[in-house]
GROMACS .gro file of C-alpha atoms in nm:
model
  164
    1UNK     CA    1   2.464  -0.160  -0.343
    2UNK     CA    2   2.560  -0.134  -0.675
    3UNK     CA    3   2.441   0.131  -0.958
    4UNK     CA    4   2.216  -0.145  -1.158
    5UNK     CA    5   1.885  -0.112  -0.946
    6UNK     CA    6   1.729  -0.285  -1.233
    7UNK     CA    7   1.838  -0.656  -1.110
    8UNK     CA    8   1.816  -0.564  -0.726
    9UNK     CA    9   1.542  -0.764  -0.514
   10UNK     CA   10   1.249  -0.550  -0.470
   11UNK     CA   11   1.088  -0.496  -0.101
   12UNK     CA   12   0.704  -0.393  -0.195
   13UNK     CA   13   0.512  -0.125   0.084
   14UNK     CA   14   0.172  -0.053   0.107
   15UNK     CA   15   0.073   0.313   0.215
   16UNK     CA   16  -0.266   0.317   0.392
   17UNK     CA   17  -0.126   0.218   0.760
   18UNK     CA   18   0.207   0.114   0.662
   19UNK     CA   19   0.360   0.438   0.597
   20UNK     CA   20   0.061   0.640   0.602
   21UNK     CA   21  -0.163   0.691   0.938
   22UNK     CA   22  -0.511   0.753   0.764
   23UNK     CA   23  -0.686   0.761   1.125
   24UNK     CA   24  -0.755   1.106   1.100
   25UNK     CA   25  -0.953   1.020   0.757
   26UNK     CA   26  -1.117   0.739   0.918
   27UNK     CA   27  -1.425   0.941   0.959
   28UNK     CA   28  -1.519   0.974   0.617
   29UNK     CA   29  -1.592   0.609   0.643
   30UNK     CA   30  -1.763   0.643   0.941
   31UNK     CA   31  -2.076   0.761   0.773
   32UNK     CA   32  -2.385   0.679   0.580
   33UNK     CA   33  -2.320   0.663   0.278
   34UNK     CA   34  -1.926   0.652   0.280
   35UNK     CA   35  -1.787   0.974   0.174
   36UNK     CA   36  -1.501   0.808  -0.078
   37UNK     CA   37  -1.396   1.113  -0.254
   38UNK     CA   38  -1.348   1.324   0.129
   39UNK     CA   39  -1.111   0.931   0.244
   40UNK     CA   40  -0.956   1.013  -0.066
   41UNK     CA   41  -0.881   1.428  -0.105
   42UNK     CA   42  -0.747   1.366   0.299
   43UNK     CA   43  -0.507   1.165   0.235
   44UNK     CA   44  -0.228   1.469   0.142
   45UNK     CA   45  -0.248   1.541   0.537
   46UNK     CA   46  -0.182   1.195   0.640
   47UNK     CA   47   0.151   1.180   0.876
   48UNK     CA   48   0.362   0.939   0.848
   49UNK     CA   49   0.456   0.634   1.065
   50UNK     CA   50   0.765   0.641   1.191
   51UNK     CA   51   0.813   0.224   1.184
   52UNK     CA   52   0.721   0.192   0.836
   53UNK     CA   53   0.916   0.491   0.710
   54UNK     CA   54   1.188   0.369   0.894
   55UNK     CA   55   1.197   0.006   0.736
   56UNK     CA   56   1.135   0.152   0.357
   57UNK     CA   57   1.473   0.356   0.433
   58UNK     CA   58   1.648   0.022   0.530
   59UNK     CA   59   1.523  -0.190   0.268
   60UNK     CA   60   1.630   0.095   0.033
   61UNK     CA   61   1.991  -0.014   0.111
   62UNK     CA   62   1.973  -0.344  -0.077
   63UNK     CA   63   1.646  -0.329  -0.235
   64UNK     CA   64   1.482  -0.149  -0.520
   65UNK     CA   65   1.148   0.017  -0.333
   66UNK     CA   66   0.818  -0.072  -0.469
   67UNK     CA   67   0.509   0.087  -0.363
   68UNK     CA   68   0.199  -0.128  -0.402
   69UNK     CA   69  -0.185   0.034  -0.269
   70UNK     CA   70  -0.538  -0.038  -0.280
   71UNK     CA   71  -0.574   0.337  -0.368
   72UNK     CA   72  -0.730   0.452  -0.690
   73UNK     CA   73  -0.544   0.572  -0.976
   74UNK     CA   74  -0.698   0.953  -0.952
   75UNK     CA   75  -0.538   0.945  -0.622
   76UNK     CA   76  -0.195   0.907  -0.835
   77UNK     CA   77  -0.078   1.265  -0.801
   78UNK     CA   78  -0.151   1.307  -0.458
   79UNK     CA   79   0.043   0.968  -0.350
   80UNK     CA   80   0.347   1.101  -0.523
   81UNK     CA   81   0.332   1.424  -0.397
   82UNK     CA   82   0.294   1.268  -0.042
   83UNK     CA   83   0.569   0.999  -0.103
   84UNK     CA   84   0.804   1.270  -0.219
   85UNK     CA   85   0.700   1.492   0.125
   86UNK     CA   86   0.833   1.218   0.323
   87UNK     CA   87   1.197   1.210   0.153
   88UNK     CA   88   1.099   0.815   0.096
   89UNK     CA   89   1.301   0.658  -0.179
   90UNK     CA   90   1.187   0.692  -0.580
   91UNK     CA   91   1.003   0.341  -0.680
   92UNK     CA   92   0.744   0.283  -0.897
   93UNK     CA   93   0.425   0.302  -0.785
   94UNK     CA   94   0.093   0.030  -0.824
   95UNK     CA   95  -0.216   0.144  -0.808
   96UNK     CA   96  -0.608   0.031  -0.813
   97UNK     CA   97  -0.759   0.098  -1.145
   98UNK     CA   98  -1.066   0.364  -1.056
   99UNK     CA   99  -1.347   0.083  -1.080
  100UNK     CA  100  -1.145  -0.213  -0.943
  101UNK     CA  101  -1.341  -0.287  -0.634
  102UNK     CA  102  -1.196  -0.666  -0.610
  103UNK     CA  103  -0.985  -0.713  -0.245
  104UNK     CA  104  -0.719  -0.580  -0.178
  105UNK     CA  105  -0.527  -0.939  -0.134
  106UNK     CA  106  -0.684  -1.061  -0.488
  107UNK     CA  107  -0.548  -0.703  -0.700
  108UNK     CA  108  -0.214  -0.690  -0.460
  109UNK     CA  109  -0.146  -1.075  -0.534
  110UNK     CA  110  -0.197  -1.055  -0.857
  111UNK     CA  111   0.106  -0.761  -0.906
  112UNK     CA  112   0.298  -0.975  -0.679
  113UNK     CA  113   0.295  -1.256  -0.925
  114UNK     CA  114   0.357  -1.027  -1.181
  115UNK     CA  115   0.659  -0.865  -1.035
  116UNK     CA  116   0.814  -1.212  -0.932
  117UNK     CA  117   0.843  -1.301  -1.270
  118UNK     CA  118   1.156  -1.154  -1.348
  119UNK     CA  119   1.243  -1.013  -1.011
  120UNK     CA  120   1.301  -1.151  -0.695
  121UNK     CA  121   1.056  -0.987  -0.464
  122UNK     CA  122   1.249  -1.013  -0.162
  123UNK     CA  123   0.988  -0.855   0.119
  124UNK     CA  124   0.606  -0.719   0.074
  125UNK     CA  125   0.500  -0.532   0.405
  126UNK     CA  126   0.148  -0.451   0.456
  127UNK     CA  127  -0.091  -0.394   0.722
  128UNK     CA  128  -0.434  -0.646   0.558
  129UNK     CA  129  -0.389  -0.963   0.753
  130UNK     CA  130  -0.550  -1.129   0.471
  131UNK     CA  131  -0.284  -1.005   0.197
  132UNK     CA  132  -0.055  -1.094   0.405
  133UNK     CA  133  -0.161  -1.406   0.449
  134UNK     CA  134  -0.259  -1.465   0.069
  135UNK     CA  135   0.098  -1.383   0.009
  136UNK     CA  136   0.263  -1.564   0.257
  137UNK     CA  137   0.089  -1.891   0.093
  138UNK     CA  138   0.172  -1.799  -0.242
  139UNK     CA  139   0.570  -1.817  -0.085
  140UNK     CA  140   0.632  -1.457  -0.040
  141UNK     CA  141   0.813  -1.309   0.250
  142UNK     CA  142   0.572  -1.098   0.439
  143UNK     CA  143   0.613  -0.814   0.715
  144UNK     CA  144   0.286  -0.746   0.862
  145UNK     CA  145   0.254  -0.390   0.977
  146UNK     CA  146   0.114  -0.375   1.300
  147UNK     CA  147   0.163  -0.040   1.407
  148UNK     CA  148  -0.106   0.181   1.320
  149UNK     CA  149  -0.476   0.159   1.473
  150UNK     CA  150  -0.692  -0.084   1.323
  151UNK     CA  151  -1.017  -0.010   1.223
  152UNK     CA  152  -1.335  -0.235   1.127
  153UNK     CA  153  -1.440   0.037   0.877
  154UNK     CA  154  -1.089   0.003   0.699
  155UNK     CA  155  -1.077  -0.357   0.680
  156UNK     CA  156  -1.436  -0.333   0.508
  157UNK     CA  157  -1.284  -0.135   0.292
  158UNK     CA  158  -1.006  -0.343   0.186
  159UNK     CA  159  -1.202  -0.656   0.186
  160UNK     CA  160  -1.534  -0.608   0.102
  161UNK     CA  161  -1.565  -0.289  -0.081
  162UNK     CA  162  -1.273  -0.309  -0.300
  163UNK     CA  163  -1.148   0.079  -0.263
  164UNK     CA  164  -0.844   0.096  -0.056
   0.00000   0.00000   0.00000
């Protein structure tokens, strides 16, 4: 690939069970009220997942890397940090404003869009079956990540309570 990144396709990643396993932070939603702030200051420990950090790595080669997350801006620091941990490729990184609680597929479609409009966006992979599927409509190549655990308190989360 050549040296001029800037007119490269981009391939877009998610974090949150794409290239981060949040399972062991799953508890914090687990409870009555939802402890945001202890999801949150976990995910530093977070591991990474081997399938997803192995396809950012591989889209590197041709693509400029985009991450794109439902997590909040204060979380900013900590994502980097945690990117950087796992040797994964420099790329800009999208993130939540703090009191953006829309779904994730409405705020992630929206950057999308935005990014298409003077880039070719060449992959997005995710692990919400409803961005996916928002962005597959709206003509976007899509690479559902189905290799971390599922849980019903995450997809609340994503879908109905706006925060990850």
């Amino acid at each position: 690939m050549s040296d001029d990144r800037s007119k490269a396709p981009l391939a877009v990643f998610d974090l949150d069970n794409t290239l981060a396993d949040t399972a062991h932070r799953q508890r914090f939603l687990e409870r009555r009220p939802k402890d945001w702030d202890g999801f949150f200051s976990a995910a530093p420990q977070d591991g990474p997942l081997p399938e997803g950090i192995a396809l950012v790595r591989e889209s590197a080669r041709e693509c400029e890397i985009v991450y794109l997350t439902g997590r909040p801006e204060r979380c900013r620091r900590d994502t980097l940090d945690w990117l950087a941990a796992q040797g994964l490729p420099e790329g800009r990184v999208y993130m939540r404003r703090d009191a953006d609680r829309r779904p994730a597929r409405f705020t992630k479609l929206e950057i999308l869009k935005r990014l298409a409009r003077t880039r070719e966006v060449r992959v997005l992979v995710d692990d919400d079956e409803l961005v996916c599927a928002d962005a597959r409509r709206a003509g976007f190549t899509v690479v559902r990540a189905d290799w971390a655990a599922r849980s019903a308190e995450m997809k609340a989360a994503q879908e109905r309570e706006g925060r990850t």
